[in-house]
């Protein structure tokens, strides 16, 4: 698997395609009940000149866009229901990236396990109990069910949390 390192080597995706209605579902871990449009396309961000794709495509909307390889790993190891919607990726010349399939992933559900007394972050002024950003996160591991390896947190659901075991699999 190739995961981006925020070093400018891998592409970034631009905003969520406009034909996907109510796209906030995908960053909150809520089942997407609307029809997903055929042929949904993400575009490379024009600010970043990078052209390489990784197995996880970073984006400004904090949603999960995975290669087929990463999709398979998540399917085998995530105990939460997960929706996958096939999407196309357009490069800077607005041509489809070929040779690998990509999916918009939606891990449904959250766990209320962030230890707020230790976590360093900024709470949202709009959504009580939710973080806008986190600098350093701590978990109350007694609240994470045994065997759960991939999940979202209730107070910061846009981020996918993975166990050390899964992190090591991602990095292989």
Short mmCIF file of the C-alpha atoms (twelve columns), coordinates in Angstrom:
data_MODEL
# 
_entry.id   MODEL 
# 
loop_
_atom_site.group_PDB 
_atom_site.id 
_atom_site.type_symbol 
_atom_site.label_atom_id 
_atom_site.label_alt_id 
_atom_site.label_comp_id 
_atom_site.label_asym_id 
_atom_site.label_seq_id 
_atom_site.Cartn_x 
_atom_site.Cartn_y 
_atom_site.Cartn_z 
_atom_site.pdbx_PDB_model_num 
ATOM 1   C CA . UNK A 1   0.000   0.000  0.000   1 
ATOM 2   C CA . UNK A 2   1.112   3.525  -0.685  1 
ATOM 3   C CA . UNK A 3   -0.085  6.081  1.845   1 
ATOM 4   C CA . UNK A 4   0.639   9.809  1.395   1 
ATOM 5   C CA . UNK A 5   3.130   11.473 3.693   1 
ATOM 6   C CA . UNK A 6   2.036   15.104 3.161   1 
ATOM 7   C CA . UNK A 7   5.355   15.772 1.461   1 
ATOM 8   C CA . UNK A 8   3.953   16.881 -1.871  1 
ATOM 9   C CA . UNK A 9   4.900   13.651 -3.649  1 
ATOM 10  C CA . UNK A 10  1.314   12.411 -4.040  1 
ATOM 11  C CA . UNK A 11  -1.718  14.112 -5.522  1 
ATOM 12  C CA . UNK A 12  -4.393  15.828 -3.501  1 
ATOM 13  C CA . UNK A 13  -8.021  15.769 -4.534  1 
ATOM 14  C CA . UNK A 14  -10.082 18.875 -5.070  1 
ATOM 15  C CA . UNK A 15  -13.521 19.328 -3.516  1 
ATOM 16  C CA . UNK A 16  -16.195 16.658 -3.528  1 
ATOM 17  C CA . UNK A 17  -17.947 16.328 -6.900  1 
ATOM 18  C CA . UNK A 18  -20.997 18.586 -7.050  1 
ATOM 19  C CA . UNK A 19  -23.283 15.795 -8.220  1 
ATOM 20  C CA . UNK A 20  -22.983 13.993 -4.858  1 
ATOM 21  C CA . UNK A 21  -25.775 15.443 -2.733  1 
ATOM 22  C CA . UNK A 22  -25.432 15.901 1.043   1 
ATOM 23  C CA . UNK A 23  -21.794 14.857 0.983   1 
ATOM 24  C CA . UNK A 24  -21.399 15.514 4.715   1 
ATOM 25  C CA . UNK A 25  -22.665 11.957 5.337   1 
ATOM 26  C CA . UNK A 26  -19.268 10.685 4.196   1 
ATOM 27  C CA . UNK A 27  -17.289 12.632 6.780   1 
ATOM 28  C CA . UNK A 28  -19.688 11.848 9.625   1 
ATOM 29  C CA . UNK A 29  -20.033 8.080  9.290   1 
ATOM 30  C CA . UNK A 30  -23.750 8.153  8.534   1 
ATOM 31  C CA . UNK A 31  -25.296 5.718  6.037   1 
ATOM 32  C CA . UNK A 32  -25.772 7.383  2.671   1 
ATOM 33  C CA . UNK A 33  -29.465 7.031  1.842   1 
ATOM 34  C CA . UNK A 34  -29.512 8.996  -1.415  1 
ATOM 35  C CA . UNK A 35  -28.852 7.556  -4.875  1 
ATOM 36  C CA . UNK A 36  -25.132 7.726  -5.624  1 
ATOM 37  C CA . UNK A 37  -24.507 9.244  -9.074  1 
ATOM 38  C CA . UNK A 38  -23.019 7.030  -11.774 1 
ATOM 39  C CA . UNK A 39  -19.694 8.310  -13.039 1 
ATOM 40  C CA . UNK A 40  -18.844 10.497 -10.025 1 
ATOM 41  C CA . UNK A 41  -15.450 12.092 -10.647 1 
ATOM 42  C CA . UNK A 42  -12.877 13.580 -8.307  1 
ATOM 43  C CA . UNK A 43  -10.275 15.915 -9.764  1 
ATOM 44  C CA . UNK A 44  -6.669  16.475 -8.774  1 
ATOM 45  C CA . UNK A 45  -6.268  19.713 -6.838  1 
ATOM 46  C CA . UNK A 46  -4.745  22.351 -9.135  1 
ATOM 47  C CA . UNK A 47  -2.611  23.835 -6.356  1 
ATOM 48  C CA . UNK A 48  -0.501  20.695 -5.922  1 
ATOM 49  C CA . UNK A 49  1.612   19.744 -8.946  1 
ATOM 50  C CA . UNK A 50  1.975   16.116 -7.798  1 
ATOM 51  C CA . UNK A 51  0.747   13.433 -10.189 1 
ATOM 52  C CA . UNK A 52  1.345   10.177 -8.303  1 
ATOM 53  C CA . UNK A 53  -1.649  8.503  -6.698  1 
ATOM 54  C CA . UNK A 54  -1.498  6.662  -3.383  1 
ATOM 55  C CA . UNK A 55  -3.825  4.034  -1.957  1 
ATOM 56  C CA . UNK A 56  -5.517  6.707  0.165   1 
ATOM 57  C CA . UNK A 57  -6.206  9.969  -1.662  1 
ATOM 58  C CA . UNK A 58  -6.007  13.025 0.554   1 
ATOM 59  C CA . UNK A 59  -8.628  15.697 0.037   1 
ATOM 60  C CA . UNK A 60  -9.950  18.924 1.510   1 
ATOM 61  C CA . UNK A 61  -13.317 17.387 2.443   1 
ATOM 62  C CA . UNK A 62  -11.871 14.855 4.903   1 
ATOM 63  C CA . UNK A 63  -13.555 11.935 3.215   1 
ATOM 64  C CA . UNK A 64  -12.139 8.491  2.580   1 
ATOM 65  C CA . UNK A 65  -11.103 7.748  -1.004  1 
ATOM 66  C CA . UNK A 66  -9.353  4.367  -1.297  1 
ATOM 67  C CA . UNK A 67  -7.722  2.286  -3.975  1 
ATOM 68  C CA . UNK A 68  -9.140  -1.172 -4.607  1 
ATOM 69  C CA . UNK A 69  -6.214  -2.602 -2.641  1 
ATOM 70  C CA . UNK A 70  -6.998  -0.508 0.457   1 
ATOM 71  C CA . UNK A 71  -10.725 -1.215 0.025   1 
ATOM 72  C CA . UNK A 72  -9.971  -4.934 0.310   1 
ATOM 73  C CA . UNK A 73  -7.931  -4.439 3.454   1 
ATOM 74  C CA . UNK A 74  -10.719 -2.395 5.062   1 
ATOM 75  C CA . UNK A 75  -13.378 -4.934 4.042   1 
ATOM 76  C CA . UNK A 76  -11.423 -7.731 5.753   1 
ATOM 77  C CA . UNK A 77  -10.631 -5.814 8.946   1 
ATOM 78  C CA . UNK A 78  -13.413 -3.339 9.686   1 
ATOM 79  C CA . UNK A 79  -16.141 -4.595 11.999  1 
ATOM 80  C CA . UNK A 80  -18.397 -1.630 11.200  1 
ATOM 81  C CA . UNK A 81  -20.685 -1.639 8.153   1 
ATOM 82  C CA . UNK A 82  -18.907 0.133  5.303   1 
ATOM 83  C CA . UNK A 83  -20.286 1.511  2.059   1 
ATOM 84  C CA . UNK A 84  -18.077 1.711  -1.035  1 
ATOM 85  C CA . UNK A 85  -18.965 3.745  -4.122  1 
ATOM 86  C CA . UNK A 86  -16.770 3.486  -7.201  1 
ATOM 87  C CA . UNK A 87  -15.458 6.855  -8.391  1 
ATOM 88  C CA . UNK A 88  -13.168 8.075  -11.148 1 
ATOM 89  C CA . UNK A 89  -10.106 10.201 -10.527 1 
ATOM 90  C CA . UNK A 90  -9.203  12.894 -13.063 1 
ATOM 91  C CA . UNK A 91  -5.609  14.105 -13.307 1 
ATOM 92  C CA . UNK A 92  -4.480  17.699 -13.909 1 
ATOM 93  C CA . UNK A 93  -5.258  17.328 -17.624 1 
ATOM 94  C CA . UNK A 94  -8.744  16.082 -16.646 1 
ATOM 95  C CA . UNK A 95  -8.054  12.592 -17.964 1 
ATOM 96  C CA . UNK A 96  -9.056  9.526  -15.976 1 
ATOM 97  C CA . UNK A 97  -6.313  7.914  -13.923 1 
ATOM 98  C CA . UNK A 98  -6.020  4.393  -15.304 1 
ATOM 99  C CA . UNK A 99  -4.750  1.117  -13.947 1 
ATOM 100 C CA . UNK A 100 -6.418  1.237  -10.528 1 
ATOM 101 C CA . UNK A 101 -9.994  1.530  -9.285  1 
ATOM 102 C CA . UNK A 102 -10.903 4.003  -6.545  1 
ATOM 103 C CA . UNK A 103 -13.779 4.053  -4.090  1 
ATOM 104 C CA . UNK A 104 -15.404 6.610  -1.869  1 
ATOM 105 C CA . UNK A 105 -15.645 4.775  1.453   1 
ATOM 106 C CA . UNK A 106 -18.084 5.426  4.248   1 
ATOM 107 C CA . UNK A 107 -17.396 3.626  7.527   1 
ATOM 108 C CA . UNK A 108 -20.766 3.792  9.244   1 
ATOM 109 C CA . UNK A 109 -20.965 4.413  12.965  1 
ATOM 110 C CA . UNK A 110 -18.737 5.896  15.651  1 
ATOM 111 C CA . UNK A 111 -17.336 5.048  19.068  1 
ATOM 112 C CA . UNK A 112 -17.447 7.546  21.943  1 
ATOM 113 C CA . UNK A 113 -13.904 6.861  23.170  1 
ATOM 114 C CA . UNK A 114 -11.862 10.090 23.033  1 
ATOM 115 C CA . UNK A 115 -10.434 10.956 26.453  1 
ATOM 116 C CA . UNK A 116 -11.303 14.657 26.503  1 
ATOM 117 C CA . UNK A 117 -9.328  15.290 29.704  1 
ATOM 118 C CA . UNK A 118 -6.049  14.458 27.914  1 
ATOM 119 C CA . UNK A 119 -6.779  15.200 24.241  1 
ATOM 120 C CA . UNK A 120 -5.370  18.448 22.869  1 
ATOM 121 C CA . UNK A 121 -7.706  20.040 20.355  1 
ATOM 122 C CA . UNK A 122 -10.230 22.740 19.581  1 
ATOM 123 C CA . UNK A 123 -13.898 22.061 20.165  1 
ATOM 124 C CA . UNK A 124 -16.426 23.187 17.611  1 
ATOM 125 C CA . UNK A 125 -18.367 26.330 18.430  1 
ATOM 126 C CA . UNK A 126 -21.277 24.966 16.358  1 
ATOM 127 C CA . UNK A 127 -21.453 21.285 17.321  1 
ATOM 128 C CA . UNK A 128 -21.297 20.601 21.032  1 
ATOM 129 C CA . UNK A 129 -18.972 17.746 21.963  1 
ATOM 130 C CA . UNK A 130 -17.334 17.739 18.525  1 
ATOM 131 C CA . UNK A 131 -13.789 18.762 17.686  1 
ATOM 132 C CA . UNK A 132 -12.906 21.098 14.827  1 
ATOM 133 C CA . UNK A 133 -9.273  20.026 15.082  1 
ATOM 134 C CA . UNK A 134 -7.111  17.755 17.215  1 
ATOM 135 C CA . UNK A 135 -3.394  18.167 17.798  1 
ATOM 136 C CA . UNK A 136 -2.945  15.090 19.973  1 
ATOM 137 C CA . UNK A 137 -5.622  12.502 20.687  1 
ATOM 138 C CA . UNK A 138 -5.926  10.096 23.604  1 
ATOM 139 C CA . UNK A 139 -8.410  7.257  23.833  1 
ATOM 140 C CA . UNK A 140 -10.184 5.634  26.737  1 
ATOM 141 C CA . UNK A 141 -9.392  2.132  25.517  1 
ATOM 142 C CA . UNK A 142 -11.987 0.603  27.864  1 
ATOM 143 C CA . UNK A 143 -14.632 2.156  25.568  1 
ATOM 144 C CA . UNK A 144 -13.269 0.518  22.409  1 
ATOM 145 C CA . UNK A 145 -14.869 -2.908 21.968  1 
ATOM 146 C CA . UNK A 146 -12.466 -5.821 21.818  1 
ATOM 147 C CA . UNK A 147 -11.399 -6.733 18.315  1 
ATOM 148 C CA . UNK A 148 -12.289 -3.362 16.751  1 
ATOM 149 C CA . UNK A 149 -9.385  -2.389 14.496  1 
ATOM 150 C CA . UNK A 150 -10.821 0.367  12.269  1 
ATOM 151 C CA . UNK A 151 -13.350 2.966  13.406  1 
ATOM 152 C CA . UNK A 152 -14.424 6.593  13.648  1 
ATOM 153 C CA . UNK A 153 -14.749 8.522  16.892  1 
ATOM 154 C CA . UNK A 154 -17.985 10.206 17.913  1 
ATOM 155 C CA . UNK A 155 -16.306 13.553 18.644  1 
ATOM 156 C CA . UNK A 156 -14.128 13.676 15.481  1 
ATOM 157 C CA . UNK A 157 -15.779 11.336 12.944  1 
ATOM 158 C CA . UNK A 158 -14.059 12.633 9.812   1 
ATOM 159 C CA . UNK A 159 -10.878 10.776 10.761  1 
ATOM 160 C CA . UNK A 160 -10.462 7.020  10.371  1 
ATOM 161 C CA . UNK A 161 -8.716  5.466  13.383  1 
ATOM 162 C CA . UNK A 162 -6.766  2.236  12.872  1 
ATOM 163 C CA . UNK A 163 -5.063  -0.104 15.317  1 
ATOM 164 C CA . UNK A 164 -1.297  -0.560 15.275  1 
ATOM 165 C CA . UNK A 165 -1.867  -3.960 13.631  1 
ATOM 166 C CA . UNK A 166 -3.822  -2.398 10.762  1 
ATOM 167 C CA . UNK A 167 -1.354  0.489  10.454  1 
ATOM 168 C CA . UNK A 168 1.393   -2.089 9.914   1 
ATOM 169 C CA . UNK A 169 -0.706  -3.839 7.244   1 
ATOM 170 C CA . UNK A 170 -1.352  -0.479 5.523   1 
ATOM 171 C CA . UNK A 171 2.364   0.240  5.407   1 
ATOM 172 C CA . UNK A 172 3.309   -3.083 3.755   1 
# 
